[in-house]
Tab-separated table of C-alpha atoms in Angstrom:
chain	number	residue	atom	x	y	z
A	2	UNK	CA	-116.562	-4.460	2.429
A	3	UNK	CA	-118.011	-1.695	-0.087
A	4	UNK	CA	-121.269	-1.975	2.050
A	5	UNK	CA	-120.010	-1.356	4.849
A	6	UNK	CA	-117.914	1.753	3.712
A	7	UNK	CA	-120.733	3.620	1.992
A	8	UNK	CA	-121.988	3.195	5.068
A	9	UNK	CA	-119.915	5.106	7.369
A	10	UNK	CA	-118.690	7.430	4.677
A	11	UNK	CA	-122.227	8.528	4.772
A	12	UNK	CA	-122.528	9.333	8.255
A	13	UNK	CA	-119.351	10.684	8.059
A	14	UNK	CA	-120.596	13.153	5.207
A	15	UNK	CA	-123.594	14.521	7.485
A	16	UNK	CA	-121.593	15.250	10.802
A	17	UNK	CA	-119.409	16.781	8.916
A	18	UNK	CA	-121.862	18.910	6.915
A	19	UNK	CA	-123.794	19.615	10.219
A	20	UNK	CA	-120.144	20.813	11.828
A	21	UNK	CA	-119.570	23.522	8.806
A	22	UNK	CA	-122.705	24.966	8.607
A	23	UNK	CA	-122.621	25.563	12.406
A	24	UNK	CA	-121.536	28.944	13.701
A	25	UNK	CA	-118.574	27.968	14.937
A	26	UNK	CA	-114.436	29.369	14.305
A	27	UNK	CA	-112.444	27.435	12.017
A	28	UNK	CA	-110.512	25.749	14.947
A	29	UNK	CA	-113.559	25.128	16.733
A	30	UNK	CA	-114.750	23.354	13.161
A	31	UNK	CA	-111.058	21.433	12.481
A	32	UNK	CA	-110.967	20.384	16.177
A	33	UNK	CA	-115.080	18.986	16.022
A	34	UNK	CA	-114.272	17.662	12.773
A	35	UNK	CA	-110.826	16.071	13.839
A	36	UNK	CA	-112.619	13.513	16.017
A	37	UNK	CA	-115.168	12.307	13.818
A	38	UNK	CA	-112.435	11.298	11.704
A	39	UNK	CA	-111.279	9.714	14.147
A	40	UNK	CA	-114.116	7.790	15.937
A	41	UNK	CA	-114.843	5.905	12.259
A	42	UNK	CA	-111.523	5.318	11.541
A	43	UNK	CA	-110.887	3.593	14.553
A	44	UNK	CA	-113.792	1.130	13.316
A	45	UNK	CA	-112.395	1.036	9.289
A	46	UNK	CA	-109.552	0.643	11.140
A	47	UNK	CA	-111.174	-2.217	13.372
A	48	UNK	CA	-114.250	-3.563	11.001
A	49	UNK	CA	-110.510	-4.231	8.266
A	50	UNK	CA	-108.372	-6.329	10.488
A	51	UNK	CA	-110.729	-8.549	11.045
A	52	UNK	CA	-111.938	-8.938	7.572
A	53	UNK	CA	-110.932	-10.947	4.761
A	54	UNK	CA	-109.950	-9.205	1.467
A	55	UNK	CA	-111.784	-11.920	-1.664
A	56	UNK	CA	-108.952	-11.755	-3.556
A	57	UNK	CA	-105.413	-9.065	-4.050
A	58	UNK	CA	-107.898	-6.420	-6.210
A	59	UNK	CA	-110.244	-6.219	-3.638
A	60	UNK	CA	-107.082	-4.902	-1.088
A	61	UNK	CA	-105.376	-2.274	-3.265
A	62	UNK	CA	-109.257	-0.492	-4.088
A	63	UNK	CA	-108.989	-0.397	-0.975
A	64	UNK	CA	-105.857	1.235	0.452
A	65	UNK	CA	-105.006	2.124	-3.078
A	66	UNK	CA	-108.869	4.936	-3.036
A	67	UNK	CA	-111.513	3.959	0.175
A	68	UNK	CA	-108.994	4.411	3.238
A	69	UNK	CA	-107.166	7.900	1.286
A	70	UNK	CA	-110.111	9.014	0.634
A	71	UNK	CA	-111.523	8.584	3.926
A	72	UNK	CA	-108.061	9.670	5.903
A	73	UNK	CA	-107.354	12.411	3.522
A	74	UNK	CA	-110.125	14.915	5.348
A	75	UNK	CA	-109.175	13.472	8.929
A	76	UNK	CA	-105.449	15.231	7.762
A	77	UNK	CA	-106.432	17.842	6.225
A	78	UNK	CA	-108.509	18.637	9.393
A	79	UNK	CA	-105.531	18.411	11.669
A	80	UNK	CA	-103.623	20.184	9.500
A	81	UNK	CA	-105.732	23.388	8.892
A	82	UNK	CA	-105.955	23.117	12.657
A	83	UNK	CA	-102.017	23.068	13.591
A	84	UNK	CA	-101.939	26.179	10.691
A	85	UNK	CA	-104.436	28.131	12.427
A	86	UNK	CA	-103.548	27.133	16.129
A	87	UNK	CA	-99.951	28.687	15.040
A	88	UNK	CA	-101.217	31.729	12.659
A	89	UNK	CA	-98.846	34.723	13.572
A	90	UNK	CA	-102.129	37.409	14.871
A	91	UNK	CA	-99.361	40.081	13.079
A	92	UNK	CA	-99.480	42.503	10.269
A	93	UNK	CA	-101.603	41.224	7.151
A	94	UNK	CA	-97.768	40.899	5.438
A	95	UNK	CA	-96.489	38.559	8.263
A	96	UNK	CA	-100.019	36.475	7.818
A	97	UNK	CA	-99.110	36.137	3.907
A	98	UNK	CA	-95.599	35.202	4.591
A	99	UNK	CA	-96.482	31.758	7.575
A	100	UNK	CA	-99.195	30.253	5.022
A	101	UNK	CA	-96.868	30.883	1.620
A	102	UNK	CA	-94.234	28.293	4.227
A	103	UNK	CA	-97.131	26.321	4.696
A	104	UNK	CA	-97.770	26.362	0.646
A	105	UNK	CA	-93.717	25.558	0.333
A	106	UNK	CA	-94.015	22.768	2.543
A	107	UNK	CA	-97.069	21.259	0.730
A	108	UNK	CA	-94.052	21.212	-2.374
A	109	UNK	CA	-91.507	19.784	0.040
A	110	UNK	CA	-93.687	16.940	0.557
A	111	UNK	CA	-94.052	16.587	-3.269
A	112	UNK	CA	-90.729	16.299	-3.994
A	113	UNK	CA	-89.613	14.405	-1.533
A	114	UNK	CA	-91.562	11.278	-2.761
A	115	UNK	CA	-91.764	12.562	-7.087
A	116	UNK	CA	-91.380	9.147	-8.270
A	117	UNK	CA	-94.952	7.922	-6.067
A	118	UNK	CA	-96.131	11.238	-6.801
A	119	UNK	CA	-96.175	11.309	-10.724
A	120	UNK	CA	-96.952	7.107	-10.681
A	121	UNK	CA	-100.007	7.895	-8.693
A	122	UNK	CA	-100.861	11.513	-10.662
A	123	UNK	CA	-100.510	9.599	-14.119
A	124	UNK	CA	-103.328	6.726	-12.885
A	125	UNK	CA	-100.523	4.146	-13.150
A	126	UNK	CA	-101.231	0.513	-12.532
A	127	UNK	CA	-97.982	-0.986	-12.632
A	128	UNK	CA	-96.783	-1.128	-9.001
A	129	UNK	CA	-100.361	-1.287	-6.961
A	130	UNK	CA	-99.210	-4.652	-6.104
A	131	UNK	CA	-95.831	-3.457	-4.152
A	132	UNK	CA	-97.031	0.094	-3.619
A	133	UNK	CA	-101.099	-0.587	-2.002
A	134	UNK	CA	-100.716	-4.262	-1.078
A	135	UNK	CA	-99.939	-6.041	2.761
A	136	UNK	CA	-97.045	-7.117	3.955
A	137	UNK	CA	-94.374	-5.950	1.121
A	138	UNK	CA	-91.606	-4.436	1.367
A	139	UNK	CA	-90.813	-0.455	1.721
A	140	UNK	CA	-88.971	0.640	-1.180
A	141	UNK	CA	-88.351	4.173	-0.637
A	142	UNK	CA	-88.424	3.492	3.405
A	143	UNK	CA	-90.108	7.204	3.656
A	144	UNK	CA	-93.292	7.167	6.853
A	145	UNK	CA	-94.138	10.610	8.556
A	146	UNK	CA	-94.678	9.303	11.956
A	147	UNK	CA	-98.866	8.773	12.364
A	148	UNK	CA	-100.476	6.597	14.877
A	149	UNK	CA	-103.595	4.876	12.471
A	150	UNK	CA	-99.815	3.748	9.902
A	151	UNK	CA	-98.335	2.088	13.054
A	152	UNK	CA	-100.387	-1.312	12.473
A	153	UNK	CA	-99.221	-3.482	9.275
A	154	UNK	CA	-102.866	-4.572	9.956
A	155	UNK	CA	-104.356	-1.487	8.438
A	156	UNK	CA	-101.430	-0.158	5.982
A	157	UNK	CA	-99.231	-0.507	2.992
A	158	UNK	CA	-96.493	1.219	2.137
A	159	UNK	CA	-97.605	4.531	0.170
A	160	UNK	CA	-102.046	4.379	1.025
A	161	UNK	CA	-101.023	6.790	3.853
A	162	UNK	CA	-98.938	8.945	0.095
A	163	UNK	CA	-102.267	9.292	-1.241
A	164	UNK	CA	-103.853	10.435	1.240
A	165	UNK	CA	-101.375	13.229	2.029
A	166	UNK	CA	-101.598	14.211	-1.706
A	167	UNK	CA	-105.411	14.443	-2.035
A	168	UNK	CA	-105.293	15.975	1.952
A	169	UNK	CA	-102.701	18.174	0.204
A	170	UNK	CA	-105.074	19.398	-2.713
A	171	UNK	CA	-107.022	20.466	-0.407
A	172	UNK	CA	-105.863	22.588	2.548
A	173	UNK	CA	-103.259	24.487	-0.788
A	174	UNK	CA	-106.843	25.303	-2.192
A	175	UNK	CA	-107.342	26.694	1.715
A	176	UNK	CA	-104.581	28.478	2.552
A	177	UNK	CA	-104.864	29.789	-0.988
A	178	UNK	CA	-108.438	31.115	-0.472
A	179	UNK	CA	-106.793	32.466	2.908
A	180	UNK	CA	-103.901	34.555	0.387
A	181	UNK	CA	-107.186	35.808	-1.233
A	182	UNK	CA	-108.905	36.755	1.663
A	183	UNK	CA	-105.502	38.921	2.801
A	184	UNK	CA	-104.502	39.924	-0.751
A	185	UNK	CA	-108.867	41.477	-0.827
A	186	UNK	CA	-108.765	42.520	2.986
A	187	UNK	CA	-108.575	46.191	1.850
A	188	UNK	CA	-110.541	46.347	-1.939
A	189	UNK	CA	-113.569	44.739	0.526
A	190	UNK	CA	-116.503	46.698	-1.005
A	191	UNK	CA	-117.515	50.155	1.390
A	192	UNK	CA	-121.785	49.300	2.263
A	193	UNK	CA	-121.908	53.011	2.436
A	194	UNK	CA	-122.308	52.788	-1.474
A	195	UNK	CA	-124.514	50.273	-2.099
A	196	UNK	CA	-128.704	50.817	-0.544
A	197	UNK	CA	-129.359	51.565	3.026
A	198	UNK	CA	-131.577	48.835	3.394
A	199	UNK	CA	-129.813	46.105	2.554
A	200	UNK	CA	-131.549	42.373	0.949
A	201	UNK	CA	-130.515	39.832	2.913
A	202	UNK	CA	-130.078	36.483	0.749
A	203	UNK	CA	-133.020	34.157	3.121
A	204	UNK	CA	-131.135	30.593	0.946
A	205	UNK	CA	-128.321	28.247	2.752
A	206	UNK	CA	-125.099	29.390	2.819
A	207	UNK	CA	-124.110	26.193	0.197
A	208	UNK	CA	-126.647	27.721	-2.361
A	209	UNK	CA	-125.081	31.096	-2.468
A	210	UNK	CA	-121.842	30.196	-2.987
A	211	UNK	CA	-122.556	27.343	-5.467
A	212	UNK	CA	-124.466	30.462	-7.391
A	213	UNK	CA	-121.358	32.264	-6.784
A	214	UNK	CA	-118.969	29.222	-8.252
A	215	UNK	CA	-120.680	29.169	-11.606
A	216	UNK	CA	-121.136	33.607	-12.106
A	217	UNK	CA	-117.345	32.561	-11.650
A	218	UNK	CA	-116.846	29.987	-13.828
A	219	UNK	CA	-119.032	31.381	-16.364
A	220	UNK	CA	-116.534	35.353	-16.194
A	221	UNK	CA	-119.734	37.260	-15.319
A	222	UNK	CA	-117.661	39.872	-13.733
A	223	UNK	CA	-115.239	42.058	-14.742
A	224	UNK	CA	-114.427	39.357	-18.028
A	225	UNK	CA	-114.103	36.829	-15.704
A	226	UNK	CA	-110.381	38.708	-14.388
A	227	UNK	CA	-111.914	39.029	-11.266
A	228	UNK	CA	-110.686	36.984	-8.147
A	229	UNK	CA	-113.158	34.426	-6.502
A	230	UNK	CA	-112.581	35.631	-3.153
A	231	UNK	CA	-113.386	39.361	-4.291
A	232	UNK	CA	-116.889	37.977	-6.184
A	233	UNK	CA	-117.270	36.279	-2.772
A	234	UNK	CA	-116.388	39.447	-0.543
A	235	UNK	CA	-118.700	41.863	-2.764
A	236	UNK	CA	-122.290	39.344	-2.427
A	237	UNK	CA	-121.658	38.916	1.220
A	238	UNK	CA	-121.424	42.780	1.952
A	239	UNK	CA	-124.632	42.830	-1.341
A	240	UNK	CA	-127.056	40.511	0.062
A	241	UNK	CA	-126.389	41.522	3.809
A	242	UNK	CA	-124.702	37.579	4.767
A	243	UNK	CA	-121.471	36.036	5.914
A	244	UNK	CA	-120.589	32.913	4.001
A	245	UNK	CA	-116.869	32.492	6.192
A	246	UNK	CA	-113.015	32.068	5.007
A	247	UNK	CA	-113.272	28.701	3.294
A	248	UNK	CA	-115.400	29.518	0.513
A	249	UNK	CA	-112.931	26.502	-1.505
A	250	UNK	CA	-113.076	23.786	0.338
A	251	UNK	CA	-117.638	23.982	0.445
A	252	UNK	CA	-116.350	23.590	-3.070
A	253	UNK	CA	-115.133	20.300	-2.338
A	254	UNK	CA	-117.822	19.233	-0.585
A	255	UNK	CA	-120.022	20.012	-3.688
A	256	UNK	CA	-117.837	17.858	-6.164
A	257	UNK	CA	-118.058	15.326	-3.690
A	258	UNK	CA	-121.802	15.465	-3.587
A	259	UNK	CA	-124.302	13.059	-5.278
A	260	UNK	CA	-125.681	15.576	-6.901
A	261	UNK	CA	-123.192	18.276	-6.838
A	262	UNK	CA	-125.296	21.131	-8.144
A	263	UNK	CA	-129.078	20.579	-6.544
A	264	UNK	CA	-129.377	24.765	-6.580
A	265	UNK	CA	-128.942	25.257	-9.701
A	266	UNK	CA	-130.499	22.458	-11.138
A	267	UNK	CA	-133.468	23.791	-8.638
A	268	UNK	CA	-133.213	27.202	-11.002
A	269	UNK	CA	-133.516	25.415	-14.316
A	270	UNK	CA	-136.337	23.981	-13.213
A	271	UNK	CA	-138.153	26.483	-11.334
A	272	UNK	CA	-137.031	28.883	-14.070
A	273	UNK	CA	-139.293	26.640	-16.720
A	274	UNK	CA	-141.847	26.233	-15.188
A	275	UNK	CA	-142.401	30.460	-14.202
A	276	UNK	CA	-141.543	30.715	-17.675
A	277	UNK	CA	-144.599	27.190	-19.156
A	278	UNK	CA	-147.059	29.360	-16.491
A	279	UNK	CA	-147.181	32.557	-17.960
A	280	UNK	CA	-148.686	33.620	-21.598
A	281	UNK	CA	-147.456	37.051	-23.307
A	282	UNK	CA	-147.706	40.130	-21.344
A	283	UNK	CA	-146.787	38.796	-18.129
A	284	UNK	CA	-149.570	36.795	-17.264
A	285	UNK	CA	-149.768	33.968	-15.052
A	286	UNK	CA	-151.726	31.764	-16.627
A	287	UNK	CA	-153.090	30.157	-13.386
A	288	UNK	CA	-154.249	33.929	-12.432
A	289	UNK	CA	-157.821	33.650	-11.680
A	290	UNK	CA	-158.641	30.415	-11.652
A	291	UNK	CA	-159.384	28.520	-7.881
A	292	UNK	CA	-158.295	25.743	-6.718
A	293	UNK	CA	-159.854	23.583	-8.771
A	294	UNK	CA	-158.087	24.317	-11.150
A	295	UNK	CA	-161.212	26.066	-12.981
């Protein structure tokens, strides 16, 4: 089971990375991602219905951890699509009120399943057999209507709740990022204050976002008292690049990579090599040598 899931997750991750890297608006990206995830989920469902779990522990593992970690992305992208589809095109204040109401919906959901929310967040396991084994009676009688939750062979009392909790974490980061963008709309640096010929960032957007998050985490600007979105806007203006409206989503993807900080790791290695190859006075040790090092 694990081998199949890991292969499927890798395929999903590659397709989503391709979609996120494309120059499309958020509606197109979220719709394309939803299609990819929906198809993958159908494959997973078909596999699990035909699969015989080795024991109860493996079944709990699947419905508590494996399925929700895939399902949450489908929920997230569908929610983003619906939010942006109905987002007002009026004033900044109207948009802010709209996004704040969406944040309230998340809190309402958490309040509605508060007992389970506390159980899951605490890392408890004593009720796992009731929550994450199929065929158990639903003591809370609460399930949000969703296509993939209709088949009792592919759902338990709580796997959807877990997926929604994780998706809401992602969605909350997205909404807060959008609110910060609106708040800083009038504060975006004026390009006239920079040299007429700008430096252009020629690395990848992901590398720059990785660097921005590292600098923000260290509190390198204004003693750490400046919103991340303003730092991103500043870098966009200085380095002539568009980072998109959802760098929080990029940060989430960075967290789940096998190597979370490849760019920073590469920077450290390259500067170390540069130090080793330079003598006092700034001269390169390799300067003047031929290709054979002579």
